[in-house]
mmCIF file of C-alpha atoms in Angstrom:
data_model
loop_
_atom_site.group_PDB
_atom_site.id
_atom_site.type_symbol
_atom_site.label_atom_id
_atom_site.label_comp_id
_atom_site.label_asym_id
_atom_site.label_seq_id
_atom_site.Cartn_x
_atom_site.Cartn_y
_atom_site.Cartn_z
ATOM 1 C CA MET A 1 234.771 -47.999 97.579
ATOM 2 C CA PRO A 2 232.296 -47.021 100.328
ATOM 3 C CA LEU A 3 228.604 -47.310 99.512
ATOM 4 C CA SER A 4 225.987 -44.698 100.455
ATOM 5 C CA VAL A 5 222.239 -45.254 100.640
ATOM 6 C CA LEU A 6 220.033 -42.199 100.076
ATOM 7 C CA LYS A 7 216.350 -42.556 101.012
ATOM 8 C CA LEU A 8 214.389 -40.115 98.839
ATOM 9 C CA GLY A 9 211.170 -39.101 100.582
ATOM 10 C CA GLY A 10 208.000 -39.724 98.585
ATOM 11 C CA SER A 11 206.687 -36.213 99.226
ATOM 12 C CA LEU A 12 209.651 -34.825 97.282
ATOM 13 C CA PHE A 13 208.240 -36.229 94.043
ATOM 14 C CA SER A 14 206.154 -33.070 93.803
ATOM 15 C CA LEU A 15 209.403 -31.297 92.836
ATOM 16 C CA PRO A 16 210.008 -31.256 89.059
ATOM 17 C CA ASP A 17 213.763 -30.820 89.649
ATOM 18 C CA ILE A 18 214.027 -33.674 92.128
ATOM 19 C CA VAL A 19 216.853 -35.479 90.280
ATOM 20 C CA SER A 20 218.877 -32.283 89.909
ATOM 21 C CA ARG A 21 218.572 -31.622 93.643
ATOM 22 C CA VAL A 22 219.802 -35.108 94.442
ATOM 23 C CA ARG A 23 222.717 -34.807 92.030
ATOM 24 C CA ASN A 24 223.688 -31.434 93.526
ATOM 25 C CA LEU A 25 223.593 -32.895 97.045
ATOM 26 C CA ILE A 26 225.821 -35.803 95.997
ATOM 27 C CA ARG A 27 228.271 -33.427 94.324
ATOM 28 C CA ASP A 28 228.336 -30.795 97.074
ATOM 29 C CA HIS A 29 228.992 -33.345 99.825
ATOM 30 C CA SER A 30 231.105 -35.813 97.815
ATOM 31 C CA ILE A 31 228.793 -38.695 98.738
ATOM 32 C CA PRO A 32 230.570 -41.892 97.677
ATOM 33 C CA GLN A 33 228.889 -44.442 95.383
ATOM 34 C CA PRO A 34 225.273 -43.424 96.075
ATOM 35 C CA VAL A 35 222.194 -45.589 95.560
ATOM 36 C CA ILE A 36 218.752 -43.978 95.818
ATOM 37 C CA VAL A 37 215.856 -45.716 97.592
ATOM 38 C CA PRO A 38 212.636 -43.922 96.541
ATOM 39 C CA GLY A 39 209.716 -43.456 98.887
ATOM 40 C CA GLY A 40 206.188 -44.300 97.819
ATOM 41 C CA GLY A 41 204.627 -40.852 98.259
ATOM 42 C CA GLU A 42 201.132 -40.373 96.884
ATOM 43 C CA SER A 43 201.092 -43.864 95.388
ATOM 44 C CA ALA A 44 201.759 -45.431 98.799
ATOM 45 C CA ASP A 45 199.070 -43.193 100.320
ATOM 46 C CA LEU A 46 196.628 -44.720 97.836
ATOM 47 C CA VAL A 47 197.668 -48.180 99.010
ATOM 48 C CA ARG A 48 196.804 -47.126 102.575
ATOM 49 C CA VAL A 49 193.300 -46.204 101.363
ATOM 50 C CA TRP A 50 192.965 -49.532 99.559
ATOM 51 C CA SER A 51 194.202 -51.376 102.651
ATOM 52 C CA ARG A 52 191.341 -49.951 104.728
ATOM 53 C CA ARG A 53 188.702 -50.143 101.992
ATOM 54 C CA PHE A 54 189.385 -53.711 100.923
ATOM 55 C CA LEU A 55 190.537 -54.978 104.339
ATOM 56 C CA LEU A 56 193.892 -56.050 102.976
ATOM 57 C CA GLY A 57 196.238 -57.914 105.256
ATOM 58 C CA GLY A 58 199.746 -56.823 106.191
ATOM 59 C CA GLU A 59 201.446 -58.976 103.564
ATOM 60 C CA ALA A 60 199.343 -57.705 100.647
ATOM 61 C CA SER A 61 199.567 -54.070 101.792
ATOM 62 C CA HIS A 62 203.320 -54.338 102.277
ATOM 63 C CA TRP A 63 204.039 -55.517 98.756
ATOM 64 C CA LEU A 64 201.591 -53.099 97.143
ATOM 65 C CA ALA A 65 203.394 -50.267 98.967
ATOM 66 C CA VAL A 66 206.731 -51.633 97.741
ATOM 67 C CA ASP A 67 205.285 -51.631 94.218
ATOM 68 C CA ALA A 68 204.394 -47.959 94.768
ATOM 69 C CA MET A 69 208.047 -47.279 95.564
ATOM 70 C CA SER A 70 209.065 -49.012 92.343
ATOM 71 C CA LEU A 71 206.639 -46.838 90.382
ATOM 72 C CA ASN A 72 208.564 -43.803 91.638
ATOM 73 C CA ALA A 73 211.870 -45.489 90.797
ATOM 74 C CA ARG A 74 210.700 -45.961 87.220
ATOM 75 C CA LEU A 75 209.523 -42.349 87.150
ATOM 76 C CA LEU A 76 213.064 -41.235 88.005
ATOM 77 C CA ARG A 77 214.462 -43.370 85.205
ATOM 78 C CA ALA A 78 211.883 -42.103 82.715
ATOM 79 C CA SER A 79 212.606 -38.475 83.616
ATOM 80 C CA ASP A 80 216.402 -38.710 83.461
ATOM 81 C CA ALA A 81 218.447 -40.730 80.978
ATOM 82 C CA GLY A 82 221.329 -40.832 83.472
ATOM 83 C CA VAL A 83 219.370 -42.951 85.962
ATOM 84 C CA GLN A 84 219.936 -46.709 86.147
ATOM 85 C CA LEU A 85 217.652 -49.072 88.079
ATOM 86 C CA VAL A 86 219.549 -51.563 90.238
ATOM 87 C CA THR A 87 218.778 -54.553 92.457
ATOM 88 C CA THR A 88 222.258 -55.632 93.632
ATOM 89 C CA ARG A 89 225.442 -54.081 95.010
ATOM 90 C CA GLN A 90 227.289 -55.152 91.852
ATOM 91 C CA GLU A 91 224.839 -53.167 89.734
ATOM 92 C CA VAL A 92 225.395 -50.108 91.953
ATOM 93 C CA ARG A 93 229.128 -50.341 91.249
ATOM 94 C CA GLN A 94 228.472 -50.759 87.538
ATOM 95 C CA ALA A 95 226.210 -47.700 87.509
ATOM 96 C CA ALA A 96 228.857 -45.628 89.282
ATOM 97 C CA GLY A 97 231.490 -46.797 86.827
ATOM 98 C CA ASN A 98 229.279 -45.707 83.937
ATOM 99 C CA GLY A 99 228.606 -42.311 85.469
ATOM 100 C CA ARG A 100 224.946 -43.126 86.114
ATOM 101 C CA LEU A 101 222.807 -42.476 89.161
ATOM 102 C CA ALA A 102 221.831 -45.804 90.740
ATOM 103 C CA VAL A 103 218.199 -46.079 91.855
ATOM 104 C CA PHE A 104 217.110 -49.182 93.759
ATOM 105 C CA ASP A 105 214.078 -50.937 92.260
ATOM 106 C CA PRO A 106 212.255 -52.021 95.434
ATOM 107 C CA ALA A 107 209.716 -54.433 93.912
ATOM 108 C CA ALA A 108 212.408 -56.577 92.286
ATOM 109 C CA GLY A 109 215.328 -55.733 94.566
ATOM 110 C CA LEU A 110 213.669 -56.255 97.939
ATOM 111 C CA ARG A 111 212.343 -59.662 96.971
ATOM 112 C CA LEU A 112 215.788 -60.626 95.679
ATOM 113 C CA GLN A 113 217.618 -59.430 98.791
ATOM 114 C CA GLU A 114 215.165 -61.166 101.132
ATOM 115 C CA THR A 115 215.621 -64.384 99.156
ATOM 116 C CA LEU A 116 219.392 -64.065 99.515
ATOM 117 C CA ALA A 117 218.955 -63.483 103.257
ATOM 118 C CA VAL A 118 217.197 -66.825 103.608
ATOM 119 C CA GLU A 119 218.878 -68.999 100.987
ATOM 120 C CA GLU A 120 222.440 -67.754 101.494
ATOM 121 C CA ARG A 121 221.978 -67.084 105.212
ATOM 122 C CA ASP A 122 223.364 -63.585 104.871
ATOM 123 C CA VAL A 123 223.142 -62.445 108.498
ATOM 124 C CA ARG A 124 223.410 -58.770 107.499
ATOM 125 C CA LEU A 125 220.052 -59.102 105.712
ATOM 126 C CA GLN A 126 218.330 -60.895 108.583
ATOM 127 C CA PRO A 127 215.763 -60.795 109.908
ATOM 128 C CA VAL A 128 213.598 -59.916 106.930
ATOM 129 C CA LEU A 129 211.389 -56.894 107.435
ATOM 130 C CA PRO A 130 207.986 -57.173 109.180
ATOM 131 C CA ARG A 131 204.909 -56.884 106.950
ATOM 132 C CA SER A 132 203.107 -53.929 108.478
ATOM 133 C CA TRP A 133 202.647 -50.176 108.169
ATOM 134 C CA ASP A 134 205.300 -49.795 110.898
ATOM 135 C CA VAL A 135 207.744 -50.465 108.058
ATOM 136 C CA THR A 136 207.930 -47.887 105.272
ATOM 137 C CA SER A 137 210.641 -46.847 102.828
ATOM 138 C CA ASP A 138 212.609 -45.384 105.784
ATOM 139 C CA SER A 139 213.146 -48.820 107.327
ATOM 140 C CA ILE A 140 213.610 -50.470 103.935
ATOM 141 C CA ALA A 141 216.456 -48.048 103.170
ATOM 142 C CA ALA A 142 218.047 -48.644 106.584
ATOM 143 C CA TRP A 143 217.702 -52.424 106.218
ATOM 144 C CA LEU A 144 219.351 -52.242 102.810
ATOM 145 C CA ALA A 145 222.140 -50.008 104.160
ATOM 146 C CA VAL A 146 222.898 -52.573 106.863
ATOM 147 C CA GLY A 147 222.667 -55.527 104.479
ATOM 148 C CA TRP A 148 224.907 -53.899 101.901
ATOM 149 C CA ASN A 149 227.386 -52.697 104.535
ATOM 150 C CA ALA A 150 226.877 -49.074 103.477
ATOM 151 C CA ASP A 151 229.149 -46.455 104.993
ATOM 152 C CA GLN A 152 226.399 -43.806 105.102
ATOM 153 C CA LEU A 153 222.603 -43.523 105.161
ATOM 154 C CA TRP A 154 221.059 -40.223 104.066
ATOM 155 C CA LEU A 155 217.414 -39.392 104.757
ATOM 156 C CA LEU A 156 216.225 -36.849 102.210
ATOM 157 C CA LYS A 157 212.979 -35.350 103.476
ATOM 158 C CA SER A 158 210.588 -32.429 103.018
ATOM 159 C CA VAL A 159 210.925 -31.244 106.623
ATOM 160 C CA ALA A 160 213.728 -30.276 108.985
ATOM 161 C CA ALA A 161 214.871 -32.784 111.571
ATOM 162 C CA ASN A 162 214.363 -30.401 114.538
ATOM 163 C CA GLY A 163 216.404 -32.784 116.632
ATOM 164 C CA SER A 164 218.898 -35.530 115.962
ATOM 165 C CA ASP A 165 217.690 -38.490 118.034
ATOM 166 C CA LEU A 166 215.966 -41.309 116.189
ATOM 167 C CA THR A 167 213.617 -41.975 119.099
ATOM 168 C CA ASP A 168 212.382 -38.393 118.991
ATOM 169 C CA LEU A 169 212.060 -38.458 115.201
ATOM 170 C CA ALA A 170 209.986 -41.648 115.344
ATOM 171 C CA ALA A 171 207.778 -40.217 118.106
ATOM 172 C CA ARG A 172 206.985 -37.243 115.855
ATOM 173 C CA GLY A 173 206.248 -39.471 112.886
ATOM 174 C CA ALA A 174 209.235 -38.105 110.953
ATOM 175 C CA VAL A 175 210.437 -41.690 110.443
ATOM 176 C CA ASP A 176 208.451 -44.897 110.690
ATOM 177 C CA PRO A 177 208.120 -46.776 114.012
ATOM 178 C CA TYR A 178 210.466 -49.620 112.984
ATOM 179 C CA PHE A 179 213.249 -47.353 111.758
ATOM 180 C CA ALA A 180 215.172 -47.177 115.037
ATOM 181 C CA THR A 181 215.368 -50.986 115.022
ATOM 182 C CA SER A 182 216.277 -51.223 111.349
ATOM 183 C CA ALA A 183 219.004 -48.548 111.645
ATOM 184 C CA ALA A 184 220.366 -49.626 115.047
ATOM 185 C CA SER A 185 223.799 -50.701 113.781
ATOM 186 C CA LEU A 186 224.375 -47.760 111.420
ATOM 187 C CA LYS A 187 227.025 -45.225 112.436
ATOM 188 C CA ASN A 188 226.668 -42.468 109.854
ATOM 189 C CA VAL A 189 223.092 -41.287 109.382
ATOM 190 C CA PHE A 190 222.333 -37.832 107.969
ATOM 191 C CA TRP A 191 219.096 -35.884 107.562
ATOM 192 C CA VAL A 192 218.543 -33.318 104.797
ATOM 193 C CA ASP A 193 215.506 -31.109 104.236
ATOM 194 C CA LEU A 194 215.891 -31.352 100.470
ATOM 195 C CA ARG A 195 212.845 -29.208 99.803
ATOM 196 C CA SER A 196 214.576 -26.279 101.484
ATOM 197 C CA ASN A 197 218.078 -27.394 100.438
ATOM 198 C CA THR A 198 219.372 -27.220 103.991
ATOM 199 C CA SER A 199 222.694 -28.578 105.223
ATOM 200 C CA PRO A 200 222.897 -32.195 106.438
ATOM 201 C CA VAL A 201 222.165 -32.865 110.102
ATOM 202 C CA PRO A 202 223.842 -35.912 111.708
ATOM 203 C CA VAL A 203 221.272 -38.188 113.327
ATOM 204 C CA ARG A 204 222.153 -39.924 116.559
ATOM 205 C CA VAL A 205 221.149 -43.572 116.598
ATOM 206 C CA SER A 206 219.713 -44.550 119.985
ATOM 207 C CA GLY A 207 222.431 -46.116 122.085
ATOM 208 C CA ASP A 208 225.293 -44.129 120.545
ATOM 209 C CA SER A 209 227.299 -41.844 122.739
ATOM 210 C CA GLU A 210 226.340 -38.202 122.954
#
């Protein structure tokens, strides 16, 4: 069964009905076997402050930001009994089979997947992601979508796309600078302004035909 990765923007965690909105989107568009990758939101913003204040390096800042994403993943699980945290593709399938919403646990899952990329030489998960602020949850979700051979990547945001080219979106700061590289091989990328509940907008990956 096809797999779908849904990146859930961190700014959307200000919505008390965030899980219901995601479930409605999945239902309305028949998104197959979804797995949610949560953004870091306010917690990741705090890491940015710490990074400047304490002069943290890229490696330390990267993993603290990933921990911030996991905090939001655990918030989703705590707020909804139907959420299951996952770290592998097999666990995503198990969650779907049990009627649960799979949410990727970045702190545990990203370390596991990067280890597999090196030890098992899984070319789909290589190279591992750079350790810098050019890489946020956008690129992590795209990297995971490529590594897990996902059929679709959905970017759930608080703003409209106002364009469908990844280069333009990156230039406006709507996605992180590394995203176009991370998502380069993906064919089905969709953008949704989940705060306004707008319809999905297909995103053209640079290099695709018009």
